[in-house]
Amino acid sequence: MTLVLSARDVRRDYPVAGTPVHAVRGISLDVHAGEWVAIVGPSGCGKSTLLNLLGAIDRPSAGSITIAGRDVARLGDAEATRFRLTGVGFVFQRFYLMPTLTAAENVELPMAEAKVPRVEREARARELLGYVGLAGRADHRPFQLSGGEQQRVAIARALANRPALLLADEPTGELDARTGTEVIALLDRLNRDGTTIVTVTHDEELAQAARRVVHVRDGAIVDDVVRRPLPPAAPADGAARR
Amino acid sequence: MIWRLAAATLLRRRARTALTVAGVAVAAAMLLDMVMLGSGMRESFRGFVEQQGFQLRLTPRGTMPFDSEATVGGAARLADSLRAAPDIVAVAPLLGTKLFTPRAGDDSVVAGFLLGLDPATQGDYVVVEGRDLAADDELVVNANWLAATGRRIGDTVRVAQGYEPQVRRFRGARTLRVVGRARFVMLAGGERAAAVPLATAQAMGGETTRDRVSVLLVATRPGADVEAVRARIEAGEPRVSALSTAAALKFVDERLSYFRQLAFILASVSLAVGFLLVSTLVTVSVNERIGEIAVMRAIGVARGRIVAQVMGEGLVLSLAGAGLGLGLGLVTAHWLNGILAAFPGLPAAFDFFRFEPSAALRALGLLVLCGLAAGAWPAWRAATLPIARTLREEAVA
Ligand SMILES: Nc1ncnc2c1ncn2[C@@H]1O[C@H](COP(=O)(O)OP(=O)(O)OP(=O)(O)O)[C@@H](O)[C@H]1O
Ligand SMILES: [Mg+2]
């Protein structure tokens, strides 16, 4: 099994005046290619903080995070930016699409940044929108889409540059039960097609769908349950097929 | 894609963008006008002083250089003695008086300005139609005079040097023939002017102007020491003061330095206003999109691209403003020139605002640079924002 992510004794302290907040207190976690890990735990236990560290959106106070062979915690800004562009895909609770761009353009944005030729990225954006079930909405702007549709566009955007790892922070947090279920089904299909996923969630249904559930409390892992082991024919490399 | 985003940002708030561009355009117009004002007066003054081709200007001592009433007597001898000097190549005597002309077709009288001069050496007018003076009973006039009197080239008119309206009596009347139309370099816009040979003008004035002149213009030999000639004339001839063209220019330059300082200060203010306008708008627009920018950074858009996008916004605003301002500045300069040219006693050819493409381009280029610089700080702030914290703040907002 290929190790996609390996976090060792990761800490993150927020220097708040008075008493500093220890949001993540020494988390170690390995994620293998093809896994789908759901990180669950009470509000404020440090789940989002951990996910931001894994996605190189934030920097740990201590510890190392190795993703696809690189220590993400030690990257300079330019390299970290490059890593976020091509190494991971990030899905936010609030979708965060560019309101002035169409669905297709939102999906193309990371590819344009990665200098993918126009023809190629247009084709891939179309393909990805088709995959998330929004082929007919390519030219719609975010305000013309429902929350569930926007989140599916955001997932397509996160997959644009074929990242080794998809990170999602409460991807169903803003959605009602039915559209949430659609997004969960999409993540499930992605995972079955080979995408390695780490999600943070309060959503019991989402946690149930994941292969493995990691319980966090007060910035530390208290339980780690594999619910569905990887099939023996898991992809040999970490890169998602999609 | 990034440029589409920048454009979309500007278009998203059309009214705000339009207002900012309008504000920058006003600042640019002001800047341009000030640059034009800074050089216009000096250049046009130099232009017509040098056009005359005389280096010295002799006027009755104790009078203002452009006082048209004062005269000096013994003019013929004075001119001859000046001409005798080896370093003087030409002397042009001038007598300025009044001219009264009955209008064709009715009995009203048109007042104007009469210049008596030596057609061979004069530098006061340029004939644009008909011909120059060739005989004592001929008259060269300007377009204003023709329009006011209803006369035409070739007409014979009875004109006078004095007029008493109460008794409708002319003094110093003469019958002269209009032979040409000319543009008078030194005259105020709108003034009706005519020129006759010096002897004719002197004779028309009778005893008060016999052998008298208002001004003697002196041209020195090329390479001569103008200042030495000037000093010698002033020492030898106590009735006149001599002012050199260079000294006149310097004098004017000194007077105009106040104008230039004012223009410089106002131009700087315009630049500052342009800078503040653009930086305000760009700052507001960055603050408004701070979440979007954090998302772009989070999904891997490079710092440089964010900087380019924000500074591009400032650049587009200032370019559009400068472009509009160029037109606006030219229109207002033209309009202001019209108002100021009507200032009494100023020559018509005097431009307060002179458009010099290179200076205008430099000024507007500076403004565009200011716009670019105005985007630099908000751009840097946007590019270096803490991504996770900004996203968190946005989620709370
Ligand atoms: N920038 C910050 N400055 C100070 N404290 C912070 C900052 N960001 C997070 N925290 C604190 O760190 C702790 C963990 O926050 P985090 O957002 O990771 O929790 P979470 O598990 O994602 O919670 P939720 O389930 O409500 O999203 C909280 O106590 C929070 O108040
Ligand atoms: Mg959270």
XYZ file of C-alpha atoms and ligand atoms in Angstrom:
671
model
C 0.000 0.000 0.000
C 1.351 3.399 -0.958
C 1.560 5.949 1.797
C 0.044 9.205 0.530
C 0.097 11.141 3.764
C 2.184 10.770 6.857
C 1.805 13.236 9.723
C 4.162 12.937 12.697
C 3.500 14.596 16.052
C 1.859 17.621 14.458
C 1.081 20.549 16.722
C -0.555 23.870 16.119
C -0.711 26.539 18.805
C -2.505 29.808 18.270
C -0.714 32.580 20.134
C -3.732 34.217 21.720
C -2.951 36.944 24.267
C -3.133 35.461 27.748
C -3.536 31.711 27.233
C -2.346 30.309 23.914
C -4.753 27.857 22.281
C -3.326 24.410 21.582
C -5.644 23.467 18.748
C -3.709 20.396 17.596
C -1.584 18.624 20.179
C 0.669 16.021 18.655
C -1.321 14.204 15.995
C 0.266 11.394 13.998
C -1.670 9.933 11.104
C -0.918 7.787 8.046
C -3.218 7.690 5.046
C -2.697 5.223 2.220
C -3.622 5.517 -1.409
C -7.278 4.771 -2.020
C -8.352 5.413 1.541
C -11.229 7.616 2.604
C -10.698 8.945 6.103
C -13.377 10.838 7.991
C -12.096 12.937 10.890
C -14.838 13.412 13.459
C -15.064 14.960 16.883
C -16.762 17.637 18.915
C -16.806 21.237 17.761
C -13.561 23.060 18.482
C -11.476 19.894 18.855
C -9.102 20.992 16.059
C -10.432 19.161 12.992
C -10.379 22.148 10.624
C -7.017 23.228 11.960
C -5.597 19.786 11.207
C -7.065 19.707 7.716
C -5.644 23.174 6.945
C -2.235 21.915 8.024
C -2.569 18.848 5.773
C -3.519 21.119 2.857
C -0.572 23.528 3.418
C -3.043 26.338 3.954
C -1.585 26.728 7.422
C 1.732 25.767 9.013
C 2.198 23.527 12.046
C 3.967 24.870 15.127
C 5.833 21.566 15.321
C 5.918 18.161 13.661
C 6.185 17.036 10.069
C 3.623 16.361 7.380
C 4.782 14.326 4.424
C 2.472 14.180 1.445
C 3.497 12.396 -1.750
C 7.058 12.364 -0.469
C 7.453 16.054 0.444
C 7.524 17.656 3.875
C 4.697 20.113 3.443
C 5.462 21.849 6.728
C 8.870 23.013 5.505
C 7.884 24.470 2.142
C 8.430 28.141 1.302
C 5.439 30.147 0.165
C 5.996 29.599 -3.550
C 6.435 25.840 -3.106
C 3.507 25.579 -0.702
C 1.366 27.439 -3.222
C 2.485 25.074 -5.945
C 1.697 22.135 -3.670
C -1.809 23.429 -3.025
C -2.275 23.869 -6.744
C -1.234 20.404 -7.863
C -0.583 18.212 -4.794
C -3.933 18.423 -3.003
C -7.485 19.411 -3.812
C -9.377 21.334 -1.154
C -13.161 21.411 -0.761
C -14.612 23.981 1.639
C -17.776 23.881 3.693
C -18.984 27.041 1.958
C -17.969 26.015 -1.590
C -16.065 29.282 -2.175
C -16.519 29.490 -5.938
C -15.478 32.676 -7.749
C -18.792 34.478 -8.154
C -17.808 36.220 -11.397
C -16.742 33.049 -13.180
C -18.978 30.367 -14.676
C -18.953 26.805 -13.353
C -16.613 25.725 -16.157
C -14.302 28.688 -15.583
C -14.178 27.931 -11.876
C -13.024 24.427 -12.696
C -10.525 25.798 -15.213
C -9.040 28.320 -12.798
C -6.512 25.976 -11.116
C -5.605 24.521 -14.500
C -5.023 27.985 -15.959
C -2.818 28.735 -12.968
C -0.931 25.492 -13.655
C -0.523 26.629 -17.288
C -2.559 23.813 -18.804
C -3.227 24.744 -22.449
C -6.669 26.230 -23.029
C -8.055 23.472 -25.219
C -6.951 20.820 -22.782
C -8.339 22.531 -19.707
C -11.651 23.281 -21.385
C -11.993 19.631 -22.289
C -11.073 18.531 -18.761
C -13.451 21.031 -17.168
C -16.249 19.655 -19.327
C -15.287 16.108 -18.436
C -15.162 16.873 -14.695
C -18.482 18.728 -14.743
C -19.936 15.718 -16.515
C -18.487 13.447 -13.836
C -20.108 15.442 -11.014
C -23.384 15.475 -12.947
C -23.407 19.110 -14.038
C -22.697 18.808 -17.755
C -25.613 21.074 -18.569
C -24.616 23.807 -16.122
C -21.124 24.629 -17.386
C -22.019 28.204 -18.324
C -23.971 28.954 -15.174
C -22.600 31.310 -12.582
C -22.493 30.215 -8.922
C -25.551 32.300 -7.996
C -27.533 30.343 -10.573
C -26.696 27.037 -8.884
C -28.084 25.381 -5.763
C -25.823 24.740 -2.794
C -25.392 21.072 -3.708
C -24.567 21.984 -7.292
C -22.050 24.575 -6.159
C -20.384 22.003 -3.919
C -20.143 19.583 -6.817
C -18.520 22.299 -8.944
C -16.115 22.911 -6.049
C -15.266 19.191 -5.984
C -14.645 19.270 -9.736
C -12.359 22.283 -9.196
C -10.463 20.440 -6.448
C -9.849 17.525 -8.826
C -8.786 19.704 -11.772
C -5.032 19.203 -11.472
C -5.280 15.482 -10.555
C -4.143 15.820 -6.920
C -2.829 12.867 -4.918
C -5.217 13.731 -2.120
C -8.644 15.327 -1.815
C -9.278 17.250 1.415
C -12.809 18.298 2.337
C -13.814 20.319 5.418
C -17.479 19.682 6.234
C -18.417 19.315 2.557
C -22.059 18.679 3.498
C -22.174 21.232 6.313
C -24.143 23.794 4.359
C -26.420 21.344 2.588
C -29.763 19.809 3.441
C -30.007 16.033 3.945
C -30.950 15.196 0.348
C -28.278 17.275 -1.413
C -25.823 16.196 1.277
C -26.519 12.603 0.312
C -25.804 13.450 -3.335
C -22.430 14.916 -2.409
C -21.639 11.880 -0.242
C -22.529 9.623 -3.161
C -20.189 11.625 -5.372
C -17.330 11.328 -2.863
C -18.008 7.605 -2.604
C -17.853 7.238 -6.369
C -14.623 9.260 -6.463
C -13.089 7.059 -3.805
C -14.177 3.882 -5.556
C -12.595 5.297 -8.724
C -9.311 5.652 -6.827
C -9.241 9.094 -5.207
C -7.702 9.264 -1.742
C -9.940 11.413 0.468
C -9.704 12.976 3.908
C -12.887 14.634 5.118
C -13.669 16.468 8.312
C -17.294 16.124 9.317
C -20.058 16.341 11.861
C -22.301 14.506 9.409
C -23.009 10.995 10.673
C -24.016 9.832 7.194
C -20.735 11.067 5.726
C -18.746 9.417 8.501
C -20.628 6.158 7.836
C -19.724 6.332 4.158
C -15.972 6.688 4.789
C -13.727 3.617 4.942
C -12.038 4.771 8.123
C -13.110 7.093 10.929
C -10.590 8.994 13.062
C -11.952 10.417 16.313
C -10.327 13.567 17.603
C -10.793 15.180 20.989
C -8.997 18.242 22.331
C -6.506 18.259 19.499
C -5.518 14.598 19.764
C -6.619 11.331 18.136
C -8.572 9.219 20.589
C -9.823 6.471 18.265
C -9.081 5.219 14.756
C -11.531 2.719 13.234
C -11.221 1.062 9.849
C -14.799 0.314 8.810
C -14.207 -0.877 5.271
C -10.714 -2.117 4.451
C -9.210 -1.262 1.082
C -9.891 -3.873 -1.580
C -6.774 -5.888 -2.420
C -6.647 -4.379 -5.926
C -6.177 -0.792 -4.718
C -4.353 1.468 -7.170
C -0.589 1.202 -6.923
C 0.087 4.930 -6.936
C -1.522 7.748 -5.025
C -2.728 9.740 -8.000
C -6.457 9.715 -8.439
C -7.732 8.363 -11.695
C -10.113 11.257 -11.909
C -8.443 33.829 -16.601
C -6.861 36.111 -13.994
C -7.408 39.089 -16.272
C -11.001 38.056 -16.745
C -11.303 38.037 -12.975
C -9.764 41.521 -12.733
C -12.068 42.823 -15.444
C -15.063 41.189 -13.801
C -14.127 42.864 -10.528
C -14.180 46.290 -12.170
C -17.372 45.554 -14.067
C -19.119 44.135 -11.031
C -19.359 47.632 -9.552
C -19.830 49.602 -12.724
C -21.005 52.845 -11.133
C -18.175 52.842 -8.628
C -15.606 52.137 -11.319
C -17.056 54.846 -13.555
C -16.985 57.392 -10.736
C -13.391 56.574 -9.912
C -12.349 56.813 -13.555
C -14.151 60.160 -13.767
C -12.326 61.342 -10.653
C -8.965 60.252 -12.036
C -9.865 61.927 -15.343
C -10.510 65.229 -13.550
C -7.198 64.915 -11.719
C -5.470 64.049 -15.005
C -7.080 67.029 -16.765
C -5.957 69.317 -13.961
C -2.460 67.868 -14.119
C -2.310 68.321 -17.871
C -3.585 71.903 -17.677
C -1.023 72.757 -15.042
C 1.780 71.295 -17.136
C 0.474 73.242 -20.125
C 0.180 76.426 -18.063
C 3.672 75.980 -16.677
C 5.285 76.231 -20.085
C 2.635 77.988 -22.169
C 3.127 81.554 -20.966
C 6.891 81.481 -21.094
C 7.023 79.839 -24.479
C 4.550 82.161 -26.119
C 6.209 85.217 -24.642
C 9.555 84.015 -25.925
C 7.917 83.245 -29.243
C 6.748 86.706 -29.974
C 9.710 88.532 -28.501
C 12.014 86.493 -30.691
C 9.765 86.687 -33.708
C 10.491 90.391 -33.919
C 14.191 89.743 -34.367
C 15.293 92.720 -32.277
C 17.529 92.375 -29.270
C 16.850 95.755 -27.636
C 13.756 97.726 -26.926
C 14.138 101.482 -26.233
C 11.293 103.263 -24.479
C 10.972 106.711 -22.882
C 12.840 106.549 -19.611
C 10.674 106.304 -16.533
C 7.749 104.590 -18.247
C 6.579 101.036 -18.295
C 7.990 98.966 -21.167
C 4.604 98.551 -22.821
C 3.063 101.955 -22.058
C 1.587 103.101 -25.370
C 0.982 106.756 -24.386
C 4.499 107.934 -23.600
C 6.716 109.123 -26.458
C 10.238 110.417 -26.928
C 11.098 113.389 -29.166
C 13.926 113.976 -31.630
C 13.260 110.527 -32.935
C 14.874 110.905 -36.357
C 18.193 112.074 -34.931
C 18.091 109.465 -32.214
C 17.470 106.705 -34.761
C 20.239 107.996 -37.034
C 22.766 108.154 -34.218
C 21.880 104.623 -33.221
C 22.241 103.373 -36.792
C 25.671 104.968 -36.983
C 27.026 102.553 -34.387
C 28.907 99.685 -36.069
C 27.372 96.975 -33.889
C 23.780 98.010 -34.691
C 22.321 96.704 -37.936
C 18.726 97.918 -37.785
C 16.584 100.400 -35.907
C 12.798 100.236 -36.112
C 10.982 103.314 -34.790
C 7.364 102.860 -33.778
C 4.647 105.310 -32.857
C 1.451 104.009 -31.325
C -1.613 106.281 -31.441
C -5.353 106.033 -31.789
C -7.288 105.664 -34.998
C -10.886 106.658 -35.647
C -12.707 105.437 -38.729
C -16.288 106.191 -39.855
C -18.053 102.951 -40.572
C -19.155 102.244 -44.129
C -22.905 102.689 -44.593
C -23.692 104.620 -41.407
C -22.312 107.533 -39.427
C -20.904 105.657 -36.431
C -17.200 105.859 -35.680
C -14.947 102.880 -34.982
C -12.058 103.375 -32.582
C -8.849 101.410 -33.002
C -5.096 101.365 -32.639
C -2.748 102.966 -35.169
C 0.869 102.006 -35.487
C 3.268 104.253 -37.339
C 6.336 102.358 -38.460
C 8.996 101.811 -41.058
C 7.684 99.030 -43.304
C 11.232 98.016 -44.186
C 12.290 97.168 -40.656
C 9.061 96.436 -38.827
C 8.453 93.149 -37.051
C 4.979 93.910 -35.762
C 2.748 92.378 -38.356
C 2.651 89.795 -41.095
C 0.679 90.596 -44.253
C -1.762 87.783 -44.965
C -3.758 89.322 -47.830
C -3.078 92.138 -50.306
C 0.329 93.811 -49.977
C 2.541 95.728 -47.594
C 2.795 99.508 -47.277
C 4.571 101.173 -50.193
C 3.472 104.809 -49.994
C 2.630 107.402 -47.331
C -1.126 107.328 -47.978
C -1.526 103.583 -47.540
C -2.939 101.571 -44.710
C -2.507 97.967 -43.611
C -5.238 96.743 -41.274
C -6.239 93.642 -39.371
C -9.331 91.500 -39.764
C -10.992 93.029 -36.716
C -10.689 96.489 -38.194
C -12.187 95.327 -41.489
C -15.059 93.647 -39.716
C -15.781 96.629 -37.476
C -15.622 99.274 -40.191
C -17.259 97.276 -42.984
C -14.405 98.204 -45.323
C -12.512 96.067 -47.773
C -9.016 95.923 -49.172
C -8.752 98.527 -51.937
C -11.174 100.959 -50.237
C -10.184 104.539 -49.713
C -11.163 105.789 -46.258
C -10.958 109.003 -44.346
C -9.453 108.255 -40.954
C -8.439 110.474 -38.065
C -6.026 110.399 -35.150
C -8.455 112.141 -32.790
C -12.222 112.415 -32.403
C -14.494 114.501 -30.214
C -17.767 112.642 -30.026
C -19.751 115.546 -28.513
C -19.251 117.748 -31.574
C -18.540 114.895 -33.949
C -15.276 116.438 -35.042
C -12.169 114.615 -36.299
C -8.633 115.769 -35.602
C -5.674 114.903 -37.775
C -7.802 113.447 -40.537
C -6.254 111.823 -43.599
C -7.520 109.994 -46.631
C -5.774 106.636 -46.932
C -6.108 103.547 -49.058
C -6.378 100.071 -47.537
C -3.771 97.925 -49.311
C -3.468 94.840 -47.173
C -4.701 92.752 -44.317
C -2.195 91.676 -41.705
C -1.904 89.733 -38.496
C -0.520 91.939 -35.726
C 1.759 89.967 -33.469
C 1.728 92.136 -30.376
C -1.911 93.097 -30.216
C -4.590 91.977 -27.852
C -7.256 89.722 -29.244
C -10.237 91.643 -30.572
C -8.353 94.910 -30.986
C -8.852 96.741 -34.298
C -5.492 97.739 -35.602
C -3.968 99.517 -38.551
C -0.446 100.460 -39.588
C 0.792 103.405 -41.668
C 4.286 104.682 -42.463
C 5.792 106.447 -39.442
C 5.793 109.854 -41.109
C 2.070 109.609 -41.812
C 1.260 108.702 -38.208
C 3.471 111.518 -36.915
C 1.847 114.035 -39.269
C -1.678 112.978 -38.331
C -0.950 113.678 -34.666
C 0.225 117.209 -35.414
C 2.458 118.947 -32.876
C 1.981 116.288 -30.165
C 3.659 113.601 -32.188
C 5.963 115.527 -34.505
C 9.241 113.622 -34.695
C 8.240 111.512 -31.718
C 8.151 107.727 -31.280
C 6.849 105.391 -28.579
C 9.442 102.678 -29.049
C 12.680 102.104 -30.906
C 13.552 98.496 -31.585
C 17.245 97.830 -32.118
C 18.807 94.840 -33.840
C 22.469 94.233 -33.100
C 25.071 92.649 -35.326
C 25.228 88.881 -34.859
C 27.839 88.128 -32.232
C 27.729 91.620 -30.769
C 27.683 92.030 -26.993
C 24.047 93.011 -26.534
C 24.519 93.946 -22.916
C 27.398 96.299 -23.785
C 25.325 97.966 -26.516
C 22.448 98.348 -24.105
C 24.628 99.920 -21.415
C 26.193 102.288 -23.936
C 22.793 103.445 -25.220
C 21.458 104.053 -21.732
C 24.609 105.970 -20.758
C 24.625 108.104 -23.900
C 20.929 108.801 -24.201
C 19.291 109.811 -20.908
C 15.816 110.086 -22.427
C 15.394 106.371 -23.083
C 15.757 103.136 -21.175
C 16.922 100.092 -23.056
C 15.649 96.626 -22.244
C 17.195 93.616 -23.890
C 15.116 90.721 -25.111
C 17.074 88.432 -22.851
C 16.450 90.720 -19.881
C 12.776 90.968 -20.821
C 12.555 87.188 -20.969
C 14.326 86.921 -17.659
C 12.022 89.534 -16.203
C 9.003 87.662 -17.497
C 10.465 84.373 -16.360
C 10.838 85.716 -12.855
C 7.273 86.993 -12.827
C 6.090 83.699 -14.243
C 7.977 81.652 -11.716
C 5.067 82.248 -9.362
C 2.792 80.805 -11.981
C 5.063 77.856 -12.467
C 5.278 77.207 -8.750
C 1.527 77.377 -8.519
C 1.238 75.069 -11.505
C 3.757 72.686 -9.976
C 1.924 72.579 -6.655
C -1.459 72.093 -8.290
C -0.004 69.411 -10.552
C 1.380 67.598 -7.512
C -1.982 67.904 -5.820
C -3.614 66.374 -8.902
C -1.184 63.485 -8.809
C -1.869 62.969 -5.120
C -5.612 63.062 -5.724
C -5.274 60.506 -8.519
C -3.131 58.312 -6.294
C -5.560 58.512 -3.380
C -8.589 57.850 -5.569
C -7.084 54.755 -7.117
C -5.650 53.443 -3.866
C -8.972 53.989 -2.102
C -10.891 52.105 -4.737
C -8.380 49.294 -4.979
C -8.226 48.979 -1.186
C -12.004 48.858 -0.950
C -12.168 46.331 -3.739
C -9.502 44.140 -2.120
C -11.292 44.287 1.232
C -14.507 43.344 -0.467
C -12.887 40.341 -2.123
C -10.593 39.363 0.713
C -12.377 36.015 1.042
C -12.169 35.352 -2.686
C -8.485 36.192 -2.652
C -7.915 33.859 0.293
C -9.699 31.100 -1.637
C -7.558 31.717 -4.704
C -4.457 31.492 -2.551
C -5.825 28.341 -0.892
C -6.353 26.580 -4.211
C -2.857 27.476 -5.351
C -2.931 30.832 -7.122
C 0.545 32.367 -6.763
C 1.253 35.581 -4.895
C 2.594 37.249 -8.010
C -0.665 36.591 -9.818
C -2.670 38.217 -7.024
C -0.328 41.222 -7.064
C -0.670 41.479 -10.837
C -4.428 41.281 -10.641
C -4.791 43.973 -7.990
C -2.199 46.269 -9.546
C -3.747 45.656 -12.937
C -6.962 46.999 -11.515
C -5.182 50.208 -10.470
C -3.468 50.384 -13.836
C -6.706 50.034 -15.790
C -8.383 52.700 -13.650
C -5.552 55.177 -14.054
C -5.097 54.445 -17.765
C -8.783 54.999 -18.436
C -8.710 58.119 -16.261
C -5.603 59.459 -17.976
C -7.100 58.817 -21.419
C -10.299 60.613 -20.574
C -8.319 63.295 -18.748
C -6.275 64.034 -21.851
C -9.414 64.999 -23.757
C -10.906 66.795 -20.800
C -7.667 68.677 -20.144
C -7.395 69.870 -23.734
C -10.997 71.050 -23.746
C -10.656 72.927 -20.449
C -7.295 74.402 -21.497
C -8.863 75.694 -24.687
C -11.765 77.131 -22.764
C -9.557 78.744 -20.099
C -7.281 80.120 -22.800
C -10.290 81.780 -24.356
C -11.186 83.414 -21.048
C -7.641 84.504 -20.228
C -6.841 85.717 -23.749
C -9.584 88.307 -23.356
C -7.534 89.792 -20.529
C -7.103 93.472 -21.523
C -3.829 94.442 -23.158
C -2.506 90.960 -23.902
C -1.292 90.119 -27.403
C -3.686 87.849 -29.275
C -0.990 85.319 -30.018
C -0.421 84.805 -26.313
C -1.160 81.237 -25.176
C -1.505 80.536 -21.506
C -1.769 76.815 -22.150
C 0.522 75.229 -24.631
C 0.092 71.566 -25.553
C 3.427 69.837 -25.887
C 2.866 66.141 -26.600
C 6.040 65.030 -24.839
C 5.277 67.006 -21.669
C 1.653 65.853 -21.699
C 2.734 62.259 -22.182
C 5.224 62.542 -19.348
C 2.593 64.020 -17.032
C -0.002 61.402 -17.864
C 2.644 58.693 -17.684
C 3.433 59.887 -14.192
C -0.244 59.687 -13.332
C -0.460 56.125 -14.632
C 2.624 55.250 -12.582
C 0.878 56.779 -9.588
C -2.129 54.560 -10.286
C 0.132 51.558 -10.494
C 1.864 52.528 -7.263
C -1.524 53.080 -5.654
C -2.300 49.424 -6.227
C 1.021 48.223 -4.819
C 0.200 48.358 -1.122
C -3.264 46.748 -1.320
C -1.792 44.218 -3.752
C 0.939 43.262 -1.345
C -1.534 43.048 1.505
C -3.766 40.781 -0.594
C -0.872 38.575 -1.639
C 0.462 38.043 1.861
C -2.777 37.578 3.780
C -2.860 34.654 6.238
C -4.958 32.197 4.257
C -6.430 29.999 6.977
C -7.265 32.895 9.259
C -8.845 34.940 6.482
C -11.004 32.020 5.396
C -12.062 31.516 8.993
C -12.925 35.208 9.398
C -14.893 35.114 6.184
C -16.807 32.060 7.390
C -17.721 33.960 10.553
C -18.697 37.138 8.669
N -6.839 31.787 14.327
C -7.149 31.305 15.520
N -6.781 31.957 16.628
C -7.054 31.468 17.848
N -7.704 30.340 18.073
C -8.097 29.625 17.007
C -7.844 30.074 15.666
N -8.357 29.170 14.816
C -8.901 28.196 15.582
N -8.757 28.478 16.885
C -9.177 27.634 17.999
O -8.638 26.353 17.794
C -9.552 25.386 18.227
C -9.820 24.409 17.103
O -10.534 25.050 16.069
P -11.044 24.292 14.780
O -11.697 25.234 13.893
O -9.915 23.502 14.229
O -12.123 23.313 15.378
P -13.108 22.329 14.631
O -12.880 21.011 15.204
O -12.964 22.468 13.171
O -14.502 22.895 15.071
P -15.888 22.854 14.261
O -16.327 21.450 14.284
O -16.780 23.734 15.045
O -15.599 23.366 12.906
C -10.789 26.128 18.670
O -10.735 26.210 20.066
C -10.647 27.472 18.046
O -11.251 28.430 18.872
Mg -14.177 23.113 11.587
